[in-house]
PDB file of C-alpha atoms in Angstrom:
ATOM      1  CA  MET A 772       0.057  -0.050  -0.096  1.00  0.00           C
ATOM      2  CA  GLU A 773       2.712   2.413   0.922  1.00  0.00           C
ATOM      3  CA  ARG A 774       4.657   1.813  -2.255  1.00  0.00           C
ATOM      4  CA  SER A 775       1.650   2.685  -4.546  1.00  0.00           C
ATOM      5  CA  ILE A 776       0.979   6.009  -2.618  1.00  0.00           C
ATOM      6  CA  PHE A 777       4.531   7.191  -2.253  1.00  0.00           C
ATOM      7  CA  PRO A 778       6.790   6.269  -5.003  1.00  0.00           C
ATOM      8  CA  GLU A 779      10.487   6.131  -4.270  1.00  0.00           C
ATOM      9  CA  SER A 780      10.988   9.446  -6.222  1.00  0.00           C
ATOM     10  CA  TYR A 781       9.219  11.480  -3.921  1.00  0.00           C
ATOM     11  CA  GLU A 782      11.577  10.884  -0.949  1.00  0.00           C
ATOM     12  CA  LEU A 783       9.155  11.754   1.904  1.00  0.00           C
ATOM     13  CA  ASP A 784      10.266  11.570   5.384  1.00  0.00           C
ATOM     14  CA  GLY A 785       8.797   9.043   7.754  1.00  0.00           C
ATOM     15  CA  THR A 786       6.630  11.629   9.747  1.00  0.00           C
ATOM     16  CA  THR A 787       4.920  12.804   6.562  1.00  0.00           C
ATOM     17  CA  LYS A 788       4.392   9.340   5.345  1.00  0.00           C
ATOM     18  CA  LYS A 789       2.653   8.358   8.574  1.00  0.00           C
ATOM     19  CA  VAL A 790       0.551  11.408   8.773  1.00  0.00           C
ATOM     20  CA  LEU A 791      -0.722  10.748   5.307  1.00  0.00           C
ATOM     21  CA  LEU A 792      -1.470   7.077   6.095  1.00  0.00           C
ATOM     22  CA  LYS A 793      -3.110   8.038   9.195  1.00  0.00           C
ATOM     23  CA  ILE A 794      -5.473  10.499   7.218  1.00  0.00           C
ATOM     24  CA  ILE A 795      -6.140   7.767   4.632  1.00  0.00           C
ATOM     25  CA  GLU A 796      -7.078   5.295   7.585  1.00  0.00           C
ATOM     26  CA  LYS A 797      -9.391   7.893   9.114  1.00  0.00           C
ATOM     27  CA  LYS A 798     -11.024   8.562   5.794  1.00  0.00           C
ATOM     28  CA  GLU A 799     -11.624   4.771   5.175  1.00  0.00           C
ATOM     29  CA  LYS A 800     -13.117   4.446   8.820  1.00  0.00           C
ATOM     30  CA  TYR A 801     -15.394   7.388   8.175  1.00  0.00           C
ATOM     31  CA  ASP A 802     -16.558   6.023   4.898  1.00  0.00           C
ATOM     32  CA  LYS A 803     -17.212   2.448   6.452  1.00  0.00           C
ATOM     33  CA  LEU A 804     -19.233   4.020   9.182  1.00  0.00           C
ATOM     34  CA  LYS A 805     -21.115   6.300   6.735  1.00  0.00           C
ATOM     35  CA  ASN A 806     -22.068   3.199   4.597  1.00  0.00           C
ATOM     36  CA  ARG A 807     -23.167   1.205   7.702  1.00  0.00           C
ATOM     37  CA  HIS A 808     -25.272   4.174   8.909  1.00  0.00           C
ATOM     38  CA  LEU A 809     -27.021   4.244   5.483  1.00  0.00           C
ATOM     39  CA  LEU A 810     -27.635   0.612   5.413  1.00  0.00           C
ATOM     40  CA  VAL A 811     -29.178   0.602   8.900  1.00  0.00           C
ATOM     41  CA  MET A 812     -31.119   3.604   8.256  1.00  0.00           C
ATOM     42  CA  TRP A 813     -32.780   2.129   5.059  1.00  0.00           C
ATOM     43  CA  PHE A 814     -33.313  -1.130   6.807  1.00  0.00           C
ATOM     44  CA  THR A 815     -35.253   0.711   9.570  1.00  0.00           C
ATOM     45  CA  VAL A 816     -37.357   2.641   7.308  1.00  0.00           C
ATOM     46  CA  PHE A 817     -38.162  -0.585   5.225  1.00  0.00           C
ATOM     47  CA  ALA A 818     -38.806  -2.680   8.180  1.00  0.00           C
ATOM     48  CA  ALA A 819     -41.204   0.089   9.854  1.00  0.00           C
ATOM     49  CA  PHE A 820     -42.968   0.681   6.703  1.00  0.00           C
ATOM     50  CA  CYS A 821     -43.545  -2.985   6.001  1.00  0.00           C
ATOM     51  CA  TYR A 822     -44.755  -3.557   9.651  1.00  0.00           C
ATOM     52  CA  PHE A 823     -47.019  -0.839   9.713  1.00  0.00           C
ATOM     53  CA  ILE A 824     -48.612  -1.672   6.261  1.00  0.00           C
ATOM     54  CA  TRP A 825     -49.000  -5.248   7.772  1.00  0.00           C
ATOM     55  CA  LEU A 826     -50.749  -3.746  10.894  1.00  0.00           C
ATOM     56  CA  TYR A 827     -53.030  -1.692   8.839  1.00  0.00           C
ATOM     57  CA  LYS A 828     -54.172  -4.761   6.568  1.00  0.00           C
ATOM     58  CA  HIS A 829     -54.324  -7.199   9.355  1.00  0.00           C
ATOM     59  CA  ILE A 830     -55.378  -5.323  12.545  1.00  0.00           C
ATOM     60  CA  ALA A 831     -56.527  -1.924  11.803  1.00  0.00           C
ATOM     61  CA  ILE A 832     -59.104  -2.606   8.796  1.00  0.00           C
ATOM     62  CA  PRO A 833     -60.686  -5.972   9.991  1.00  0.00           C
ATOM     63  CA  TYR A 834     -61.159  -4.510  13.755  1.00  0.00           C
ATOM     64  CA  SER A 835     -61.721  -0.813  13.089  1.00  0.00           C
ATOM     65  CA  HIS A 836     -65.094  -0.968  14.819  1.00  0.00           C
ATOM     66  CA  SER A 837     -63.545  -0.995  18.313  1.00  0.00           C
ATOM     67  CA  PHE A 838     -60.125   0.220  19.619  1.00  0.00           C
ATOM     68  CA  ALA A 839     -60.223  -2.213  22.530  1.00  0.00           C
ATOM     69  CA  VAL A 840     -60.644  -5.287  20.106  1.00  0.00           C
ATOM     70  CA  MET A 841     -57.999  -3.807  17.825  1.00  0.00           C
ATOM     71  CA  PHE A 842     -55.506  -3.490  20.903  1.00  0.00           C
ATOM     72  CA  SER A 843     -56.343  -7.079  22.340  1.00  0.00           C
ATOM     73  CA  VAL A 844     -55.870  -8.578  18.929  1.00  0.00           C
ATOM     74  CA  TYR A 845     -52.436  -6.754  18.554  1.00  0.00           C
ATOM     75  CA  VAL A 846     -51.377  -7.922  21.981  1.00  0.00           C
ATOM     76  CA  GLN A 847     -52.508 -11.408  21.717  1.00  0.00           C
ATOM     77  CA  GLU A 848     -49.870 -12.046  19.158  1.00  0.00           C
ATOM     78  CA  THR A 849     -46.363 -12.027  20.879  1.00  0.00           C
ATOM     79  CA  LEU A 850     -44.661 -11.663  17.281  1.00  0.00           C
ATOM     80  CA  ASN A 851     -45.925  -8.067  17.160  1.00  0.00           C
ATOM     81  CA  LEU A 852     -43.838  -7.485  20.464  1.00  0.00           C
ATOM     82  CA  TYR A 853     -40.681  -8.957  18.711  1.00  0.00           C
ATOM     83  CA  ILE A 854     -41.052  -6.953  15.497  1.00  0.00           C
ATOM     84  CA  LEU A 855     -41.663  -3.753  17.336  1.00  0.00           C
ATOM     85  CA  LEU A 856     -38.534  -4.352  19.472  1.00  0.00           C
ATOM     86  CA  LEU A 857     -36.401  -5.196  16.443  1.00  0.00           C
ATOM     87  CA  ILE A 858     -37.665  -1.966  14.761  1.00  0.00           C
ATOM     88  CA  ILE A 859     -36.792   0.112  18.051  1.00  0.00           C
ATOM     89  CA  GLY A 860     -33.700  -1.600  18.378  1.00  0.00           C
ATOM     90  CA  ALA A 861     -32.672  -0.913  14.665  1.00  0.00           C
ATOM     91  CA  PHE A 862     -33.538   2.816  15.375  1.00  0.00           C
ATOM     92  CA  GLY A 863     -31.445   3.073  18.398  1.00  0.00           C
ATOM     93  CA  TYR A 864     -28.634   1.190  16.442  1.00  0.00           C
ATOM     94  CA  MET A 865     -28.841   3.816  13.732  1.00  0.00           C
ATOM     95  CA  ASN A 866     -28.518   6.635  16.135  1.00  0.00           C
ATOM     96  CA  VAL A 867     -25.433   4.982  17.715  1.00  0.00           C
ATOM     97  CA  VAL A 868     -23.814   4.424  14.286  1.00  0.00           C
ATOM     98  CA  ARG A 869     -24.629   8.036  13.194  1.00  0.00           C
ATOM     99  CA  GLN A 870     -22.898   9.331  16.375  1.00  0.00           C
ATOM    100  CA  LYS A 871     -19.795   7.078  15.738  1.00  0.00           C
ATOM    101  CA  ARG A 872     -19.880   8.479  12.089  1.00  0.00           C
ATOM    102  CA  ASP A 873     -20.128  12.133  13.152  1.00  0.00           C
ATOM    103  CA  LYS A 874     -17.134  11.521  15.442  1.00  0.00           C
ATOM    104  CA  ALA A 875     -15.082   9.730  12.676  1.00  0.00           C
ATOM    105  CA  GLU A 876     -15.854  12.634  10.412  1.00  0.00           C
ATOM    106  CA  LYS A 877     -14.742  15.243  12.918  1.00  0.00           C
ATOM    107  CA  GLU A 878     -11.527  13.248  13.681  1.00  0.00           C
ATOM    108  CA  PHE A 879     -10.790  12.959   9.990  1.00  0.00           C
ATOM    109  CA  HIS A 880     -11.510  16.612   9.134  1.00  0.00           C
ATOM    110  CA  ASP A 881      -9.427  17.820  12.128  1.00  0.00           C
ATOM    111  CA  LEU A 882      -6.329  15.726  11.130  1.00  0.00           C
ATOM    112  CA  ARG A 883      -6.873  16.891   7.469  1.00  0.00           C
ATOM    113  CA  CYS A 884      -6.878  20.547   8.484  1.00  0.00           C
ATOM    114  CA  GLU A 885      -3.886  20.151  10.825  1.00  0.00           C
ATOM    115  CA  PHE A 886      -1.977  18.582   8.019  1.00  0.00           C
ATOM    116  CA  ILE A 887      -2.731  21.225   5.582  1.00  0.00           C
ATOM    117  CA  ASP A 888      -1.685  23.853   8.270  1.00  0.00           C
ATOM    118  CA  LYS A 889       1.495  22.135   8.900  1.00  0.00           C
ATOM    119  CA  SER A 890       2.326  21.339   5.165  1.00  0.00           C
ATOM    120  CA  LYS A 891       5.125  23.951   4.972  1.00  0.00           C
ATOM    121  CA  ASP A 892       6.924  22.183   7.745  1.00  0.00           C
ATOM    122  CA  LEU A 893       6.351  18.693   6.561  1.00  0.00           C
ATOM    123  CA  PHE A 894       7.424  19.496   3.057  1.00  0.00           C
ATOM    124  CA  GLY A 895      10.224  21.629   3.908  1.00  0.00           C
ATOM    125  CA  ASN A 896      12.924  21.060   1.311  1.00  0.00           C
ATOM    126  CA  SER A 897      12.364  22.407  -2.178  1.00  0.00           C
ATOM    127  CA  GLU A 898      12.329  18.948  -3.735  1.00  0.00           C
ATOM    128  CA  THR A 899       9.423  17.603  -1.670  1.00  0.00           C
ATOM    129  CA  TRP A 900       7.769  21.004  -2.041  1.00  0.00           C
ATOM    130  CA  ASN A 901       7.616  20.828  -5.695  1.00  0.00           C
ATOM    131  CA  VAL A 902       6.211  17.209  -5.976  1.00  0.00           C
ATOM    132  CA  ARG A 903       3.722  18.112  -3.167  1.00  0.00           C
ATOM    133  CA  HIS A 904       1.096  18.688  -5.714  1.00  0.00           C
ATOM    134  CA  GLU A 905       1.647  15.299  -7.365  1.00  0.00           C
ATOM    135  CA  ILE A 906       1.315  13.639  -4.015  1.00  0.00           C
ATOM    136  CA  TYR A 907      -1.900  15.593  -3.243  1.00  0.00           C
ATOM    137  CA  ASN A 908      -3.440  14.775  -6.764  1.00  0.00           C
ATOM    138  CA  THR A 909      -2.606  11.076  -6.303  1.00  0.00           C
ATOM    139  CA  ILE A 910      -4.362  11.017  -2.890  1.00  0.00           C
ATOM    140  CA  LYS A 911      -7.324  12.997  -4.241  1.00  0.00           C
ATOM    141  CA  ASN A 912      -7.893  10.710  -7.070  1.00  0.00           C
ATOM    142  CA  THR A 913      -7.387   7.490  -5.315  1.00  0.00           C
ATOM    143  CA  TYR A 914      -8.907   8.227  -1.880  1.00  0.00           C
ATOM    144  CA  ASP A 915     -11.086  11.233  -2.592  1.00  0.00           C
ATOM    145  CA  ILE A 916      -9.071  13.209   0.129  1.00  0.00           C
ATOM    146  CA  ASN A 917      -8.655  17.066  -0.741  1.00  0.00           C
ATOM    147  CA  LEU A 918      -5.407  18.240   0.957  1.00  0.00           C
ATOM    148  CA  PHE A 919      -5.281  21.505  -1.132  1.00  0.00           C
ATOM    149  CA  HIS A 920      -7.955  23.361   0.893  1.00  0.00           C
ATOM    150  CA  GLN A 921      -9.410  23.147   4.399  1.00  0.00           C
ATOM    151  CA  ALA A 922     -13.020  23.598   3.251  1.00  0.00           C
ATOM    152  CA  LYS A 923     -15.037  20.133   2.871  1.00  0.00           C
TER     153      LYS A 923
END
């Protein structure tokens, strides 16, 4: 992995390589959590939608004459409790993953901004300063990480 990102001609020091690898690692962690959050969110929405449609067709329409009868039919079936707990649990898990995703995004963005601020120190000599834009373009094209500007 390191060889493809940092060709031998760039001659980067160890600190710069480690910081760039850490930025890439944080970006991959953020992308993984973002995809997981999206998957759990759509599962929760789809499961809740299907469950409420099923409830409407099998409980609300046939027993709409009395709320008490509707409630007693709903409570009689224990599967309803398990499905409801599954949907509530998926909603809670979705919120936990969202919080982790937000934390990972903040860590990635903070590290990226810090690297941009200190790039003059990290690319100190003129040789590495001249090839800096090539490294940034490679990282931008390969990992979709913008190291040119701090704005997202």
